[in-house]
PDB file of C-alpha atoms in Angstrom:
ATOM      1  CA  MET A1093      22.799  19.540 -36.816  1.00  0.00           C
ATOM      2  CA  LEU A1094      20.403  17.252 -38.673  1.00  0.00           C
ATOM      3  CA  ILE A1095      21.930  14.257 -40.381  1.00  0.00           C
ATOM      4  CA  ALA A1096      19.693  12.712 -43.014  1.00  0.00           C
ATOM      5  CA  SER A1097      20.351   9.694 -45.157  1.00  0.00           C
ATOM      6  CA  TYR A1098      19.429   9.142 -48.779  1.00  0.00           C
ATOM      7  CA  ARG A1099      16.185   7.397 -47.875  1.00  0.00           C
ATOM      8  CA  HIS A1100      14.978  10.516 -46.037  1.00  0.00           C
ATOM      9  CA  THR A1101      15.454  12.769 -49.054  1.00  0.00           C
ATOM     10  CA  GLU A1102      12.675  13.423 -51.535  1.00  0.00           C
ATOM     11  CA  ARG A1103      14.404  11.362 -54.220  1.00  0.00           C
ATOM     12  CA  GLY A1104      14.953   8.452 -51.787  1.00  0.00           C
ATOM     13  CA  ILE A1105      11.302   8.467 -50.680  1.00  0.00           C
ATOM     14  CA  LYS A1106      10.090   8.342 -54.289  1.00  0.00           C
ATOM     15  CA  ALA A1107      12.500   5.507 -55.056  1.00  0.00           C
ATOM     16  CA  ALA A1108      11.265   3.530 -52.065  1.00  0.00           C
ATOM     17  CA  GLN A1109       7.638   4.032 -53.090  1.00  0.00           C
ATOM     18  CA  SER A1110       8.302   2.793 -56.620  1.00  0.00           C
ATOM     19  CA  ARG A1111      10.078  -0.365 -55.427  1.00  0.00           C
ATOM     20  CA  PRO A1112       7.930  -3.497 -54.861  1.00  0.00           C
ATOM     21  CA  LEU A1113       7.725  -4.597 -51.258  1.00  0.00           C
ATOM     22  CA  SER A1114       9.535  -7.928 -51.063  1.00  0.00           C
ATOM     23  CA  ASN A1115       9.661  -8.380 -47.297  1.00  0.00           C
ATOM     24  CA  VAL A1116       5.940  -7.856 -46.672  1.00  0.00           C
ATOM     25  CA  VAL A1117       3.991 -11.050 -46.059  1.00  0.00           C
ATOM     26  CA  SER A1118       0.708 -11.131 -47.895  1.00  0.00           C
ATOM     27  CA  PHE A1119      -2.192 -12.875 -46.231  1.00  0.00           C
ATOM     28  CA  PRO A1120      -4.624 -14.872 -48.306  1.00  0.00           C
ATOM     29  CA  GLN A1121      -7.961 -13.234 -48.808  1.00  0.00           C
ATOM     30  CA  PRO A1122     -10.871 -14.969 -47.057  1.00  0.00           C
ATOM     31  CA  MET A1123     -12.806 -17.322 -49.250  1.00  0.00           C
ATOM     32  CA  ARG A1124     -16.006 -15.660 -50.320  1.00  0.00           C
ATOM     33  CA  LYS A1125     -18.702 -18.231 -50.883  1.00  0.00           C
ATOM     34  CA  PRO A1126     -22.097 -16.743 -51.524  1.00  0.00           C
ATOM     35  CA  LEU A1127     -24.583 -17.312 -48.702  1.00  0.00           C
ATOM     36  CA  ILE A1128     -28.186 -16.266 -48.390  1.00  0.00           C
ATOM     37  CA  ALA A1129     -28.854 -13.619 -45.745  1.00  0.00           C
ATOM     38  CA  PRO A1130     -32.190 -13.371 -43.891  1.00  0.00           C
ATOM     39  CA  ASP A1131     -33.373 -10.740 -46.352  1.00  0.00           C
ATOM     40  CA  ASN A1132     -32.555 -13.036 -49.366  1.00  0.00           C
ATOM     41  CA  SER A1133     -29.449 -11.078 -50.385  1.00  0.00           C
ATOM     42  CA  LEU A1134     -26.059 -12.678 -50.919  1.00  0.00           C
ATOM     43  CA  MET A1135     -23.552 -12.712 -48.049  1.00  0.00           C
ATOM     44  CA  SER A1136     -19.965 -13.925 -47.998  1.00  0.00           C
ATOM     45  CA  VAL A1137     -18.420 -16.202 -45.374  1.00  0.00           C
ATOM     46  CA  PHE A1138     -16.335 -13.243 -44.256  1.00  0.00           C
ATOM     47  CA  ASP A1139     -19.466 -11.169 -43.687  1.00  0.00           C
ATOM     48  CA  VAL A1140     -21.065 -13.990 -41.676  1.00  0.00           C
ATOM     49  CA  LYS A1141     -17.985 -14.367 -39.477  1.00  0.00           C
ATOM     50  CA  PHE A1142     -17.848 -10.601 -38.987  1.00  0.00           C
ATOM     51  CA  GLU A1143     -21.517 -10.537 -37.948  1.00  0.00           C
ATOM     52  CA  LYS A1144     -20.936 -13.335 -35.428  1.00  0.00           C
ATOM     53  CA  TYR A1145     -17.880 -11.526 -34.051  1.00  0.00           C
ATOM     54  CA  MET A1146     -19.787  -8.263 -33.673  1.00  0.00           C
ATOM     55  CA  ALA A1147     -22.695 -10.038 -31.942  1.00  0.00           C
ATOM     56  CA  ALA A1148     -20.295 -11.699 -29.475  1.00  0.00           C
ATOM     57  CA  LEU A1149     -18.543  -8.380 -28.877  1.00  0.00           C
ATOM     58  CA  GLN A1150     -21.837  -6.621 -28.253  1.00  0.00           C
ATOM     59  CA  THR A1151     -22.881  -9.328 -25.777  1.00  0.00           C
ATOM     60  CA  GLU A1152     -19.586  -8.964 -23.914  1.00  0.00           C
ATOM     61  CA  TYR A1153     -19.872  -5.180 -23.727  1.00  0.00           C
ATOM     62  CA  SER A1154     -23.486  -5.450 -22.581  1.00  0.00           C
ATOM     63  CA  ALA A1155     -22.423  -7.776 -19.760  1.00  0.00           C
ATOM     64  CA  ARG A1156     -19.625  -5.395 -18.742  1.00  0.00           C
ATOM     65  CA  TRP A1157     -21.977  -2.413 -18.806  1.00  0.00           C
ATOM     66  CA  GLY A1158     -24.470  -4.287 -16.630  1.00  0.00           C
ATOM     67  CA  ALA A1159     -21.752  -5.113 -14.102  1.00  0.00           C
ATOM     68  CA  ILE A1160     -20.649  -1.478 -14.020  1.00  0.00           C
ATOM     69  CA  GLN A1161     -24.211  -0.244 -13.571  1.00  0.00           C
ATOM     70  CA  GLN A1162     -24.816  -2.789 -10.812  1.00  0.00           C
ATOM     71  CA  LYS A1163     -21.768  -1.545  -8.919  1.00  0.00           C
ATOM     72  CA  ARG A1164     -22.925   2.037  -9.286  1.00  0.00           C
ATOM     73  CA  TYR A1165     -26.430   1.376  -7.970  1.00  0.00           C
ATOM     74  CA  ARG A1166     -27.271   3.332  -4.842  1.00  0.00           C
ATOM     75  CA  ALA A1167     -30.615   2.926  -3.139  1.00  0.00           C
ATOM     76  CA  ARG A1168     -32.687   6.020  -2.433  1.00  0.00           C
ATOM     77  CA  PHE A1169     -33.527   7.082   1.102  1.00  0.00           C
ATOM     78  CA  ASP A1170     -37.279   7.257   0.507  1.00  0.00           C
ATOM     79  CA  VAL A1171     -37.329   3.714  -0.904  1.00  0.00           C
ATOM     80  CA  ILE A1172     -35.474   2.388   2.139  1.00  0.00           C
ATOM     81  CA  ALA A1173     -37.831   4.221   4.512  1.00  0.00           C
ATOM     82  CA  ARG A1174     -40.934   2.971   2.681  1.00  0.00           C
ATOM     83  CA  ARG A1175     -39.769  -0.647   2.755  1.00  0.00           C
ATOM     84  CA  ILE A1176     -38.822  -0.586   6.422  1.00  0.00           C
ATOM     85  CA  CYS A1177     -42.124   1.076   7.342  1.00  0.00           C
ATOM     86  CA  ALA A1178     -43.928  -1.764   5.572  1.00  0.00           C
ATOM     87  CA  VAL A1179     -41.842  -4.412   7.361  1.00  0.00           C
ATOM     88  CA  PHE A1180     -42.264  -2.919  10.847  1.00  0.00           C
ATOM     89  CA  ASN A1181     -45.856  -1.820  10.207  1.00  0.00           C
ATOM     90  CA  VAL A1182     -45.053   1.777  11.184  1.00  0.00           C
ATOM     91  CA  SER A1183     -46.524   4.862   9.536  1.00  0.00           C
ATOM     92  CA  PHE A1184     -44.405   7.748   8.266  1.00  0.00           C
ATOM     93  CA  HIS A1185     -46.001   9.967  10.898  1.00  0.00           C
ATOM     94  CA  GLU A1186     -44.769   7.700  13.695  1.00  0.00           C
ATOM     95  CA  LEU A1187     -41.384   7.376  12.078  1.00  0.00           C
ATOM     96  CA  TYR A1188     -40.667  11.108  11.967  1.00  0.00           C
ATOM     97  CA  SER A1189     -42.373  11.992  15.260  1.00  0.00           C
ATOM     98  CA  GLU A1190     -40.790  12.225  18.713  1.00  0.00           C
ATOM     99  CA  ARG A1191     -42.564   9.070  19.896  1.00  0.00           C
ATOM    100  CA  ARG A1192     -40.368   6.488  21.542  1.00  0.00           C
ATOM    101  CA  ASN A1193     -42.410   3.323  21.342  1.00  0.00           C
ATOM    102  CA  ARG A1194     -40.370   0.211  20.643  1.00  0.00           C
ATOM    103  CA  SER A1195     -41.493  -0.464  17.064  1.00  0.00           C
ATOM    104  CA  ALA A1196     -40.938   3.144  15.916  1.00  0.00           C
ATOM    105  CA  VAL A1197     -37.477   3.327  17.510  1.00  0.00           C
ATOM    106  CA  TYR A1198     -36.413   0.012  15.990  1.00  0.00           C
ATOM    107  CA  ALA A1199     -37.690   1.102  12.568  1.00  0.00           C
ATOM    108  CA  ARG A1200     -35.778   4.406  12.849  1.00  0.00           C
ATOM    109  CA  GLN A1201     -32.604   2.561  13.764  1.00  0.00           C
ATOM    110  CA  ALA A1202     -33.036   0.181  10.835  1.00  0.00           C
ATOM    111  CA  ILE A1203     -33.549   3.069   8.424  1.00  0.00           C
ATOM    112  CA  CYS A1204     -30.465   4.830   9.769  1.00  0.00           C
ATOM    113  CA  TYR A1205     -28.324   1.710   9.373  1.00  0.00           C
ATOM    114  CA  TRP A1206     -29.489   0.850   5.858  1.00  0.00           C
ATOM    115  CA  ALA A1207     -29.411   4.472   4.686  1.00  0.00           C
ATOM    116  CA  ARG A1208     -25.854   4.784   5.945  1.00  0.00           C
ATOM    117  CA  ARG A1209     -24.856   1.545   4.274  1.00  0.00           C
ATOM    118  CA  LEU A1210     -26.695   1.788   0.952  1.00  0.00           C
ATOM    119  CA  THR A1211     -26.730   5.500   0.152  1.00  0.00           C
ATOM    120  CA  ALA A1212     -24.044   8.113  -0.227  1.00  0.00           C
ATOM    121  CA  LEU A1213     -25.725  10.340   2.380  1.00  0.00           C
ATOM    122  CA  SER A1214     -23.718  11.626   5.316  1.00  0.00           C
ATOM    123  CA  THR A1215     -24.954  11.326   8.899  1.00  0.00           C
ATOM    124  CA  PRO A1216     -26.090  14.977   9.073  1.00  0.00           C
ATOM    125  CA  GLU A1217     -28.052  14.505   5.829  1.00  0.00           C
ATOM    126  CA  ILE A1218     -29.685  11.345   7.166  1.00  0.00           C
ATOM    127  CA  GLY A1219     -30.486  13.188  10.398  1.00  0.00           C
ATOM    128  CA  ARG A1220     -32.208  15.984   8.493  1.00  0.00           C
ATOM    129  CA  ARG A1221     -34.257  13.456   6.545  1.00  0.00           C
ATOM    130  CA  MET A1222     -35.178  11.627   9.762  1.00  0.00           C
ATOM    131  CA  GLY A1223     -37.018  14.642  11.126  1.00  0.00           C
ATOM    132  CA  GLY A1224     -34.241  17.019  12.121  1.00  0.00           C
ATOM    133  CA  ARG A1225     -32.170  14.674  14.263  1.00  0.00           C
ATOM    134  CA  ASP A1226     -28.521  15.235  15.139  1.00  0.00           C
ATOM    135  CA  HIS A1227     -25.759  13.295  13.366  1.00  0.00           C
ATOM    136  CA  THR A1228     -24.672  11.717  16.672  1.00  0.00           C
ATOM    137  CA  THR A1229     -28.188  10.303  17.035  1.00  0.00           C
ATOM    138  CA  ILE A1230     -27.737   8.655  13.637  1.00  0.00           C
ATOM    139  CA  LEU A1231     -24.361   7.207  14.656  1.00  0.00           C
ATOM    140  CA  PHE A1232     -25.895   5.810  17.853  1.00  0.00           C
ATOM    141  CA  SER A1233     -28.842   4.377  15.903  1.00  0.00           C
ATOM    142  CA  VAL A1234     -26.508   2.580  13.513  1.00  0.00           C
ATOM    143  CA  SER A1235     -24.498   0.982  16.316  1.00  0.00           C
ATOM    144  CA  ALA A1236     -27.632   0.130  18.342  1.00  0.00           C
ATOM    145  CA  TYR A1237     -29.199  -1.591  15.323  1.00  0.00           C
ATOM    146  CA  GLN A1238     -26.044  -3.634  14.801  1.00  0.00           C
ATOM    147  CA  ARG A1239     -26.010  -4.686  18.478  1.00  0.00           C
ATOM    148  CA  LYS A1240     -29.697  -5.647  18.428  1.00  0.00           C
ATOM    149  CA  ARG A1241     -29.235  -7.716  15.289  1.00  0.00           C
ATOM    150  CA  ALA A1242     -26.163  -9.394  16.822  1.00  0.00           C
ATOM    151  CA  ARG A1243     -28.279 -10.434  19.828  1.00  0.00           C
ATOM    152  CA  MET A1244     -30.702 -12.035  17.366  1.00  0.00           C
ATOM    153  CA  GLY A1245     -27.840 -14.045  15.844  1.00  0.00           C
ATOM    154  CA  ARG A1246     -27.418 -11.909  12.750  1.00  0.00           C
ATOM    155  CA  ASN A1247     -24.070 -10.116  12.751  1.00  0.00           C
ATOM    156  CA  LEU A1248     -24.112  -7.199  10.366  1.00  0.00           C
ATOM    157  CA  ARG A1249     -21.066  -5.793   8.682  1.00  0.00           C
ATOM    158  CA  LYS A1250     -19.339  -2.935  10.509  1.00  0.00           C
ATOM    159  CA  LEU A1251     -19.542   0.311   8.596  1.00  0.00           C
ATOM    160  CA  ARG A1252     -16.439   2.296   7.769  1.00  0.00           C
ATOM    161  CA  LYS A1253     -16.339   6.055   8.004  1.00  0.00           C
ATOM    162  CA  ASP A1254     -17.328   6.383   4.348  1.00  0.00           C
ATOM    163  CA  GLY A1255     -20.513   4.393   5.035  1.00  0.00           C
ATOM    164  CA  VAL A1256     -19.631   1.241   3.124  1.00  0.00           C
TER     165      VAL A1256
END
């Protein structure tokens, strides 16, 4: 059963709309002094304040968007491989071959570590991109690179299972 009062009836609603609102606080309107805009048109103080507010808001949102994009950044495998090849002075042919000379092995291990850490690739995917290697080879390469860097005095962060 619906119980309605007088103010919910059609006559009560019309009566309430015709009554002046006594309990509503009215705010003073902003003072509107004419100002000259950059294009020589008149602007009010309110418009100037609104423009400043919108500029500050846009700056804040731009900063937030940049922080979000920076968190989302993931390096690409080919970029990592190219940079490490340049550092170790190893060619792509040596990198993906079966050769086991010291510089090529160390470069492969470095690529495996940084690809695991900086990309969203799994170990089997990294293994395929490293010339058809097994995922256990990639896991060993990551741990070997960390041990070698620790012997040099540079302790690298341990990687979790998700690669981060």
